[in-house]
Structure formats: structure tokens, C-alpha cells
XYZ file of C-alpha atoms in Angstrom:
596
model
C 125.004 88.677 86.751
C 125.584 91.972 88.647
C 122.487 93.582 87.214
C 120.236 90.536 87.938
C 121.588 90.231 91.502
C 121.134 93.940 92.266
C 117.688 93.932 90.742
C 116.737 90.935 92.797
C 118.165 92.470 95.976
C 116.407 95.762 95.364
C 113.125 94.054 94.659
C 113.249 91.823 97.790
C 114.456 94.731 99.905
C 111.648 97.033 98.738
C 109.050 94.321 99.285
C 110.505 93.728 102.777
C 110.463 97.429 103.552
C 106.921 97.921 102.234
C 105.587 94.950 104.143
C 107.377 95.989 107.346
C 106.248 99.593 106.995
C 102.641 98.542 106.526
C 102.952 96.174 109.516
C 104.431 98.960 111.637
C 101.705 101.403 110.622
C 99.016 98.805 111.466
C 100.730 98.054 114.861
C 101.050 101.741 115.649
C 97.470 102.449 114.877
C 96.361 99.401 116.973
C 98.330 100.748 119.876
C 96.808 104.194 119.498
C 93.344 102.669 119.320
C 94.005 100.626 122.476
C 95.260 103.705 124.298
C 92.268 105.760 123.044
C 89.819 103.186 124.278
C 91.570 102.906 127.589
C 91.491 106.647 128.176
C 87.885 106.970 126.934
C 86.832 104.385 129.497
C 88.807 106.096 132.244
C 87.322 109.495 131.391
C 83.812 108.083 131.174
C 84.306 106.355 134.516
C 85.662 109.546 136.116
C 82.696 111.689 135.128
C 80.132 108.901 135.870
C 81.594 108.614 139.302
C 81.464 112.335 139.896
C 77.837 112.400 138.714
C 76.981 109.490 141.019
C 78.810 111.164 143.957
C 76.950 114.427 143.475
C 73.573 112.622 143.120
C 74.263 110.599 146.343
C 75.486 113.671 148.218
C 72.485 115.774 147.200
C 70.209 113.045 148.440
C 71.926 112.821 151.757
C 69.615 113.858 154.686
C 72.318 115.958 156.339
C 72.935 117.869 153.141
C 69.182 118.486 152.812
C 69.009 119.741 156.363
C 72.073 121.925 155.904
C 70.600 123.298 152.716
C 67.320 124.273 154.386
C 68.906 125.633 157.584
C 71.691 127.630 155.932
C 69.401 129.063 153.275
C 67.072 130.302 155.949
C 69.905 131.715 158.064
C 71.487 133.323 154.976
C 68.180 135.062 154.121
C 67.602 136.133 157.765
C 70.999 137.890 158.169
C 70.491 141.256 159.673
C 74.101 142.397 160.459
C 74.734 145.732 158.759
C 78.063 146.477 157.100
C 79.879 149.618 157.895
C 81.718 151.847 155.320
C 84.950 150.391 156.704
C 83.719 146.899 155.878
C 82.905 148.034 152.359
C 86.382 149.557 152.081
C 87.946 146.337 153.255
C 86.000 144.325 150.757
C 86.897 146.685 147.939
C 90.534 146.425 148.949
C 90.239 142.593 148.873
C 88.796 142.772 145.352
C 91.505 145.145 144.153
C 94.492 143.407 145.781
C 93.664 139.821 146.388
C 91.495 139.139 143.384
C 92.255 141.585 140.519
C 96.026 141.405 140.863
C 95.894 137.634 140.793
C 93.407 137.561 137.940
C 95.626 139.863 135.855
C 98.672 137.783 136.700
C 96.764 134.841 135.325
C 95.875 136.789 132.192
C 92.177 136.427 133.043
C 89.892 138.455 130.749
C 89.146 141.169 133.353
C 90.485 144.713 133.652
C 88.498 146.011 136.663
C 86.013 144.770 139.239
C 83.171 147.146 138.413
C 81.018 144.502 136.819
C 81.940 141.969 139.512
C 81.180 144.162 142.521
C 78.166 142.738 144.431
C 75.597 145.437 145.165
C 73.311 143.066 147.182
C 73.594 143.849 150.921
C 73.457 140.098 151.794
C 76.285 139.402 149.426
C 78.415 142.271 150.833
C 77.888 141.132 154.438
C 78.733 137.533 153.809
C 81.768 138.241 151.516
C 83.181 140.720 153.998
C 82.896 138.186 156.862
C 84.269 135.101 154.987
C 86.613 136.835 152.446
C 87.912 140.232 153.411
C 87.728 139.633 157.225
C 89.068 136.086 156.832
C 92.520 136.138 158.199
C 93.593 133.066 156.236
C 95.523 133.762 153.021
C 93.925 133.572 149.629
C 93.728 129.881 148.630
C 93.196 128.856 152.263
C 90.026 130.635 153.122
C 88.339 127.307 153.607
C 90.205 126.953 156.839
C 87.882 129.433 158.508
C 85.039 127.507 160.167
C 83.145 130.172 162.083
C 82.473 133.878 161.154
C 83.177 136.591 163.696
C 79.625 137.821 164.145
C 78.187 134.779 166.072
C 75.084 134.690 163.969
C 72.917 131.693 163.317
C 74.602 131.264 159.923
C 78.035 131.352 161.577
C 76.879 128.586 163.979
C 75.563 126.454 161.154
C 78.698 127.078 159.076
C 80.814 125.842 162.007
C 78.749 122.731 162.143
C 78.433 121.700 158.437
C 81.539 123.272 156.917
C 84.114 120.732 158.279
C 81.985 117.851 156.962
C 81.340 119.369 153.516
C 84.976 120.511 153.279
C 86.154 116.962 154.095
C 83.809 115.525 151.548
C 85.054 117.935 148.854
C 88.725 117.297 149.509
C 88.249 113.551 149.803
C 86.731 113.272 146.360
C 89.128 115.778 144.918
C 86.600 118.451 143.954
C 87.994 121.994 143.383
C 84.943 123.480 145.196
C 81.482 122.545 146.438
C 78.458 124.879 146.419
C 74.961 124.745 147.931
C 72.606 127.149 146.101
C 69.153 128.169 147.179
C 66.675 126.913 144.564
C 64.273 129.857 144.842
C 66.704 132.854 144.963
C 69.773 131.451 143.331
C 72.031 132.579 146.184
C 75.181 130.542 146.746
C 74.577 130.198 150.399
C 77.608 128.053 150.953
C 80.864 127.239 149.221
C 83.944 125.417 150.481
C 86.705 127.622 148.953
C 85.043 130.975 149.544
C 85.891 132.691 146.314
C 84.230 135.867 145.030
C 81.233 133.890 143.762
C 80.243 133.029 147.389
C 76.914 134.660 148.439
C 76.191 135.931 144.943
C 73.059 135.020 143.086
C 73.152 132.900 140.064
C 69.801 134.319 138.794
C 70.596 138.001 138.863
C 74.164 138.307 140.238
C 77.517 138.972 138.254
C 77.909 135.290 137.304
C 74.347 134.683 136.038
C 75.763 134.131 132.529
C 78.515 131.631 133.566
C 78.317 127.977 133.050
C 77.745 127.389 136.780
C 74.431 129.311 136.356
C 73.491 127.036 133.413
C 74.101 123.960 135.630
C 72.081 125.489 138.470
C 69.057 126.375 136.262
C 68.904 122.851 134.792
C 69.156 121.115 138.201
C 66.617 123.271 139.998
C 64.059 122.547 137.227
C 64.573 118.742 137.617
C 61.640 116.706 138.788
C 63.607 113.979 140.714
C 66.648 113.740 142.980
C 68.506 111.353 140.621
C 68.975 114.150 138.050
C 72.456 115.456 137.361
C 73.613 118.007 134.834
C 77.229 118.576 133.713
C 78.354 121.705 131.852
C 81.384 121.976 129.700
C 84.604 123.674 130.687
C 84.982 127.447 130.169
C 86.836 130.326 131.779
C 85.455 131.101 135.197
C 86.373 134.493 136.622
C 85.938 133.699 140.366
C 88.665 131.070 139.856
C 90.909 133.703 138.224
C 89.825 132.700 134.744
C 90.829 129.114 135.013
C 88.809 126.514 133.071
C 85.992 125.127 135.190
C 83.307 122.548 134.632
C 80.378 121.945 137.007
C 78.080 119.119 137.876
C 74.801 119.926 139.632
C 72.061 117.875 141.252
C 68.899 119.065 143.017
C 68.420 118.793 146.758
C 64.899 117.777 147.780
C 63.209 118.110 151.180
C 59.665 116.996 151.771
C 59.258 116.332 148.063
C 60.269 119.855 146.997
C 63.468 121.134 145.471
C 64.990 123.327 148.051
C 68.452 123.810 146.591
C 71.087 122.617 144.224
C 74.394 120.873 145.069
C 77.114 121.927 142.669
C 80.682 120.686 142.490
C 83.473 122.279 140.451
C 85.187 119.383 138.498
C 88.895 119.331 139.231
C 90.845 119.858 135.985
C 94.031 118.390 137.408
C 92.356 114.910 137.862
C 91.274 114.929 134.149
C 94.858 115.941 133.253
C 96.202 113.118 135.341
C 94.015 110.561 133.473
C 94.857 111.866 130.010
C 98.614 112.272 130.639
C 98.901 108.970 132.601
C 100.513 110.911 135.369
C 103.338 111.883 133.013
C 104.142 108.276 132.160
C 103.181 108.390 128.455
C 105.720 105.740 127.515
C 104.186 103.365 130.046
C 100.984 103.149 128.063
C 102.594 102.742 124.752
C 102.770 106.336 123.495
C 106.622 106.481 123.268
C 108.472 109.803 123.239
C 105.928 111.857 121.215
C 102.461 110.248 121.842
C 99.679 111.839 123.671
C 95.956 111.628 124.245
C 93.775 114.693 124.548
C 90.120 115.807 124.513
C 88.689 118.574 122.406
C 85.353 120.235 122.850
C 82.807 121.512 120.272
C 84.875 124.772 120.010
C 87.914 122.608 118.990
C 89.862 123.745 122.049
C 91.670 121.382 124.511
C 89.929 119.990 127.562
C 93.136 118.691 129.153
C 96.761 119.776 129.177
C 99.077 119.240 126.143
C 101.909 116.790 126.736
C 104.397 119.009 124.964
C 103.590 121.993 127.166
C 104.389 119.776 130.138
C 107.452 118.016 128.800
C 109.129 120.628 126.526
C 107.394 124.046 126.879
C 109.834 126.075 124.862
C 109.588 123.751 121.824
C 105.851 123.700 122.358
C 105.540 127.563 122.203
C 107.871 127.691 119.210
C 105.909 125.068 117.334
C 102.393 126.475 117.946
C 103.591 129.951 116.980
C 105.047 128.619 113.742
C 101.714 126.739 113.197
C 99.821 130.049 113.213
C 98.474 130.407 116.763
C 97.908 134.043 117.550
C 100.554 135.601 119.789
C 98.115 136.790 122.397
C 96.955 133.145 122.842
C 100.550 132.034 123.074
C 101.274 134.625 125.759
C 98.187 133.662 127.722
C 99.019 129.969 127.597
C 102.616 130.813 128.767
C 101.408 133.081 131.599
C 98.962 130.589 133.156
C 100.880 127.463 132.229
C 97.779 125.752 130.684
C 96.512 125.276 127.145
C 93.059 124.155 128.194
C 90.293 126.111 126.568
C 92.827 128.248 124.724
C 94.654 126.128 122.193
C 92.324 125.456 119.192
C 92.973 122.091 117.367
C 91.112 122.017 114.110
C 92.415 118.946 112.193
C 90.770 116.321 109.945
C 90.655 113.981 112.945
C 89.018 116.439 115.426
C 86.423 117.437 112.827
C 85.633 113.801 112.031
C 85.433 112.861 115.810
C 83.155 115.786 116.697
C 80.899 114.704 113.841
C 80.417 111.333 115.551
C 83.058 109.447 113.357
C 85.619 107.000 114.620
C 88.757 106.154 112.659
C 92.530 106.524 112.040
C 94.361 108.918 109.819
C 97.732 110.553 109.209
C 97.755 114.358 109.235
C 99.527 117.412 110.634
C 98.672 118.135 114.291
C 98.359 121.492 116.102
C 102.187 121.776 116.106
C 102.365 121.219 112.318
C 103.982 117.798 112.815
C 102.603 114.837 110.936
C 101.077 112.338 113.325
C 99.306 108.993 113.309
C 95.934 109.626 114.993
C 93.161 107.463 116.319
C 90.034 109.424 117.113
C 86.382 109.059 118.126
C 83.610 110.833 120.034
C 83.225 110.393 123.764
C 79.907 109.112 125.292
C 79.766 111.541 128.189
C 76.197 112.923 128.916
C 75.597 116.696 128.440
C 78.889 117.400 126.630
C 80.100 116.909 123.000
C 83.683 115.912 123.319
C 86.136 113.994 121.094
C 89.154 112.043 122.247
C 92.392 111.850 120.187
C 95.254 109.403 120.524
C 98.292 110.486 118.515
C 101.949 109.809 117.953
C 104.537 111.583 115.740
C 104.868 109.998 112.322
C 108.746 110.265 112.612
C 108.807 108.177 115.855
C 106.174 105.640 114.657
C 108.134 104.848 111.565
C 111.635 105.051 113.131
C 111.945 101.229 112.962
C 110.884 101.352 109.262
C 113.571 103.911 108.488
C 116.120 101.708 110.339
C 114.948 98.779 108.306
C 115.202 100.826 105.108
C 118.760 101.900 105.985
C 119.661 98.305 106.748
C 118.194 97.174 103.457
C 120.133 99.923 101.499
C 123.382 98.831 103.179
C 122.466 95.163 102.407
C 121.780 95.991 98.775
C 125.074 97.881 98.500
C 127.027 94.957 100.094
C 125.151 92.542 97.867
C 126.004 94.647 94.850
C 129.679 94.761 95.794
C 129.711 90.964 96.336
C 127.997 90.528 93.044
C 130.601 92.692 91.249
C 133.480 90.780 92.843
C 131.927 87.404 92.007
C 131.164 88.554 88.531
C 134.784 89.732 88.141
C 136.122 86.425 89.421
C 133.781 84.432 87.225
C 134.715 86.632 84.284
C 138.376 86.057 85.079
C 137.851 82.271 85.378
C 135.278 81.813 82.563
C 135.071 84.775 80.220
C 138.809 85.417 80.025
C 139.631 81.935 78.742
C 136.686 82.201 76.275
C 138.066 85.538 75.110
C 141.460 83.890 74.661
C 139.856 81.075 72.624
C 138.092 83.750 70.483
C 141.388 85.628 69.908
C 142.979 82.361 68.763
C 140.073 81.698 66.471
C 140.515 85.110 64.963
C 144.280 84.451 64.473
C 143.353 81.166 62.794
C 140.871 83.001 60.580
C 143.665 85.482 59.678
C 146.084 82.651 58.803
C 148.292 82.663 61.947
C 148.727 78.906 62.569
C 151.924 79.241 64.615
C 150.581 80.456 67.946
C 149.739 77.442 70.237
C 146.773 77.523 72.552
C 148.214 76.558 75.897
C 145.336 76.287 78.496
C 145.725 73.753 81.313
C 142.193 73.356 82.673
C 140.192 70.288 83.560
C 136.724 71.708 82.860
C 134.744 72.033 79.640
C 136.652 75.166 78.650
C 139.887 73.236 78.919
C 138.317 70.526 76.657
C 137.225 73.174 74.252
C 140.751 74.616 74.256
C 142.257 71.198 73.548
C 139.852 70.823 70.599
C 140.951 74.247 69.314
C 144.543 73.193 69.655
C 144.071 69.882 67.768
C 142.168 71.811 65.078
C 145.052 74.344 64.817
C 147.626 71.550 64.356
C 145.475 69.757 61.878
C 144.946 72.975 59.851
C 148.622 73.722 60.135
C 149.564 70.308 58.873
C 147.050 70.603 56.076
C 148.337 73.942 55.125
C 151.862 72.688 55.102
C 150.972 69.788 52.762
C 149.053 72.175 50.584
C 151.942 74.536 50.425
C 154.264 71.648 49.499
C 151.874 70.642 46.739
C 151.442 74.202 45.577
C 155.238 74.674 45.592
C 155.580 71.510 43.582
C 152.993 72.724 41.110
C 154.370 76.335 40.959
C 157.915 75.134 39.962
C 157.555 71.814 38.139
C 160.677 70.263 36.635
C 159.772 68.275 33.490
C 162.590 66.165 32.122
C 162.202 66.337 28.350
C 165.291 64.307 27.661
C 168.137 63.335 29.794
C 170.032 66.522 29.050
C 166.970 68.827 28.832
C 164.746 70.150 31.702
C 161.535 72.140 30.987
C 160.265 74.479 33.722
C 156.792 75.951 32.987
C 156.094 79.014 35.244
C 152.548 80.220 36.002
C 151.491 83.250 38.078
C 153.320 86.194 39.564
C 157.059 85.608 40.283
C 158.141 87.142 43.605
C 161.246 86.581 45.649
C 159.921 83.564 47.332
C 159.194 81.801 44.077
C 162.576 82.906 42.683
C 164.168 81.230 45.703
C 162.100 78.111 45.364
C 162.812 77.938 41.554
C 166.501 78.423 42.116
C 166.684 75.715 44.728
C 164.684 73.094 42.891
C 166.169 73.904 39.367
C 169.737 73.875 40.558
C 169.133 70.574 42.353
C 167.343 69.124 39.208
C 170.112 70.222 36.849
C 172.653 68.600 39.075
C 170.706 65.382 39.625
C 169.868 64.838 35.995
C 173.092 66.159 34.592
C 171.059 68.468 32.247
C 172.823 70.685 29.764
C 169.832 72.946 29.059
C 167.040 74.283 31.240
C 164.127 75.712 29.300
C 162.079 78.184 31.553
C 158.743 78.971 30.021
C 157.257 82.327 31.163
C 154.258 82.258 28.938
C 151.973 82.051 31.996
C 153.693 84.841 33.986
C 151.958 88.235 33.823
C 154.620 90.198 35.729
C 157.890 89.897 37.589
C 158.516 92.388 40.410
C 161.663 94.397 40.497
C 163.110 92.712 43.584
C 163.000 89.311 41.808
C 165.355 90.383 39.005
C 168.481 89.973 41.091
C 167.308 86.581 42.235
C 166.839 85.444 38.552
C 170.340 86.664 37.714
C 171.790 84.589 40.604
C 169.711 81.509 39.544
C 170.915 81.775 35.933
C 174.533 82.268 37.239
C 174.199 79.196 39.505
C 172.952 77.021 36.626
C 175.784 78.354 34.470
C 178.245 77.278 37.098
C 176.921 73.783 36.778
C 177.779 73.777 33.040
C 174.194 74.150 31.809
C 172.563 76.817 29.671
C 169.193 78.660 30.322
C 166.667 79.321 27.574
C 163.767 81.613 28.417
C 160.632 81.335 26.324
C 157.308 83.075 26.244
C 158.516 86.383 27.568
C 155.778 88.979 27.131
C 156.558 92.219 25.509
C 155.471 94.358 28.527
C 157.621 92.302 30.800
C 160.540 92.579 28.434
C 160.031 96.387 28.350
C 159.794 96.495 32.128
C 163.067 94.512 32.477
C 164.849 96.599 29.935
C 164.195 99.733 32.119
C 165.631 98.111 35.203
C 169.219 98.486 36.145
C 169.539 94.897 37.208
C 168.037 93.475 34.053
C 168.995 89.958 32.994
C 171.624 89.320 30.450
C 169.800 86.570 28.574
C 172.052 84.222 26.792
C 169.275 82.557 24.846
C 165.694 83.691 24.466
C 162.943 82.339 22.294
C 159.440 83.642 21.722
C 157.677 80.269 22.316
C 158.219 77.083 24.223
C 158.212 75.076 20.919
C 161.058 77.162 19.521
C 162.839 77.002 22.860
C 162.724 73.147 22.815
C 163.929 73.125 19.242
C 166.851 75.358 20.160
C 167.658 73.124 23.127
C 167.728 70.084 20.912
C 170.333 71.729 18.771
């Protein structure tokens, strides 16, 4: 009963656990897919909005007028820079830019390759960077340069409007670039890319130049080109993406409007503003984007929520120490942390699906992945949650099932013991009684006061014992009668034929029956025939002597007949041998002797 109960409990428990685990896995994947699709839609809408804003802004008449006027003024600048101006600008590059870039672990050791040799660039950067009294990061507060040139006047007119537009839509920076020369004739933030040429200047190989070249070659004003994030030195090596759209005037492309896409807004979308649990990602879930180089395009949740564990885990997962140090120094994993997993590989190949595999921390995760449908870039979106957290409920259910099985097993053992005590023990007692009956013990009664079938069986056993006991008693009486028969030959003569082995019990029975028979019949002679007796044990000799003495006391004689030679020899060697008054070799002679 215990084995069957435990087997059934284990079987049911295992099936319940398996079904629940499968259901939890399916539910977890469904949540991850829902979050993935939600974030994919939000990211798509975010970049679609930026593209539309840039296209609309580039088509604005004021922007076209500003582009034409500021390009002309930029090219017509004639203010000569003095050696002191150059020194001030070099000091700005060395102190303001290079020190900050090194602190951010940007890939730059000196400013030799970044120094602008173009006189126009030097003039404009000195005026709006080095001579700008506002601190770095707030250079956009300057509205008018100190030289009073046409460009300064135009800047004072258009800069507040363009700065407001850029801030309102959350752009990191906004640029207007001359289509013919590639000069950045205007930027909101005034970093060291301001006034440089994207065709032959120090940033001609950057992704901003790629966006510019695509846009200025466009045939219509509704064109927009987005370039993927990469490290951008003028922004101290931070990851930067750009969207560019051509500016047309009188049917000709006169410039390109470029915006620097804010990374923090993408982070805010992908991290749900830090409210991961609110969108169903629990304590360990996250959504992130990877590019074709398998690096992140938004911040890792674990860097935000538990940076020390994050650095420990990625180092243990094999990320190079210099990468770990750079991520730690700038506080960002975008463009640095490479995530090459089965999910990212499948998603970048255009596949969509769900899998379980180790993530970039080496932790097993449930992952829902697919490619993003954003023009100009090849990105994949991942929605993941730690395996341990996703199956926490399954483990709790498993533990509950284990406890239930153990409790069930204990109950089964107790019930089996009680049933054994109530059922098996009486049956065992019946079996023991049956064995005693089989061994000839008929004197032990079976006392079992039960009203069930076992009680009825016990009563049947007891009736059978009594019946067998009575039958044996009658058989013993018959056998006793047959073993010591008293045959009256004449009134004064009794013949006692003995058959079989004579032991103490038979001697006692013979003595009792023979003494009583002699007395009742008044016999004078008792003929005891031993022809059928093969042996007499030594302990029976004394009993025979007492029997013969008792018969003599009643005035009768005993004649023994048929005594075998070996028995006679056996008795002759015994100390207590019988002093036989009369002995004859055969019953016939003994009867004849008795008649005399």
C-alpha cells in the first residue's frame, strides 16, 4: 500500500510539476514577446518621429534662409586671428577638450590630428569656443560673437530659434552644413566639430560625414538618412547617431540639416525609465538593442541597477579588462559591450524566435528576439529574463510537491501500519494457530473478539480446533482401548495381547486397566502376551514391576508369553529387571499354564 501510494503521489506530482513548468515557460516567453513588440514599436516610432522632424525642419523656409545666409557669411569672414587667439584655442583644446576626453577614456592621446588648420575654422572656433566665456557644456548660451560680423548678427537671430527647436525635441546637437564645401557653418552646442569641413576636415571619416554625404546627394527634400551609433570624438568619445536631411532653396540643395540623436532618450525607452517590473520584466528582465557589430545600442539594466555585480559578471564571462575599465570610467556599455549569443546571431540574420541560453553575464536567460525594421540600420532587439527568476514559481511548486509526497508517504506508512495492525496481525495470529494445529497443539484456544470477516474466520478456526480436539480425544480413547485390550478367557483368566513399543505411558495405561479388570472380574491369572512387542525402553521396567506387584496384591498371578530373545537379553542387563514368576514362550502354552 505504501509503495503504491508513494508511486502514485510521485507520478501525479511529477506530472503537475512538468505541466506547470511548461505553462510557466510558455507564459514567460509570451510576456517577453509582448515586451519585445512593445519596445520595438516604441523604438520604431521614436526614430520615425526624429526622421519626420528633421525632414520637416529641413523643409522650413526659415531654415533654408538661415542656411543660405549663414553659409555666405561664414565663407565671407575676413577677421584675422592673432597668435594669441591661436594660443587661446590651443589651450582650450588641451585643457577643456583633451582632459575631458581622457577622463572619459576616449580613444585619443593628443589633439594633433584634431587641430583645424583651416583659417575659417580657427577664426570661428576661437570666437565661439575659446573666447566663449560660458563653461564647457553651456557654450550654446552664447548668442552673439564678439566681432560684430555679419555671421555674428545672423547667429544672434537664428541661434535662439534653432537652440529652442533642438532642446524642445531633445536632440543632443543640431548642425547646418554647407552642401558645397562641407563646412559645419552652425551647431547648437559648439563642440570642436563646429566650423570644420566634413569633406576634408578631421571628422571626414566619422559617421556624421557619412550622413552628410548621403543627404547632400539626395534628389528631393523628403530624403532622410540615419547612421548607426559609433564613438564620436567631438562629444568626448560618446556614442553618437545622426539623422540628416537636405535643405533645398530654389530647387537646389544648399545645405544639410543634421541632428545628433540623443542616446538618453533611447535608453529611457528601452529601460522603461528604470521601471522594468512595471512592464513585466521582474527583477532580472531587460530589453536591449544590438547592432551588426554585436555591441549594445542602449544601456544595460545591470550596469544601472547593480554596477559592481555587472562588472564582476562580465569580467568572469571573458570581457577584456580594458573594455571593463572603459565601461566603468564612462558609465556606459553602449558600443563597448559585445553580446554574441545564439539569440543575437539569429536576430541579426533576420530570424524571430525564443530560446534559452547564457547571456553576456554568463547567466541562463529566457530570450525573445527579432530584427528591428528601422531604415538605414541593421539592429536586433532582445527581451530577456533570468532563467532562475522565470522558474522561481516552478521551483516553489516542486518543493511543495516534494513536501506533499513526503507527507503522503508518511501518512501511507502510518495507515499501512494501522491496517497491518488491524488486519494483518489477526491473520498472522490465525496463521500461527494453524501452524500449531498442524504440529498437533490442540489446546491453545483462538480468542479473537471481532465482528468482521476476520472474526468469523477466527470463530471457524476455533470450531475446527475443538472438533479436531474432540476427534483426537475419541481416537486416543479408541487407540488406548486397542493398545491394551483385556480379553476374558474364562472367569478367572484375563488375556492381554500387547502390540507395539511399550513406553511409560502404555505401562501406566496397562497397569490401570489391568488392575481394574482383575479386580472387577475376580481373575486369578493375567496372561500378558508380548509377541507383538519389538522393544521395551529401560524406563518402563520399573513400571512393569509395579504393575506385576499391584496384580499380586490382588491375589492374582501374571504369566508373560512371547518374550523375544533380544528383549529378554536387554532386560537381563538392566538393574531393575523383572522377577518373572511365570514365563512361557508362546501364548498357547501360557493359556495352558493358566488353566492348570
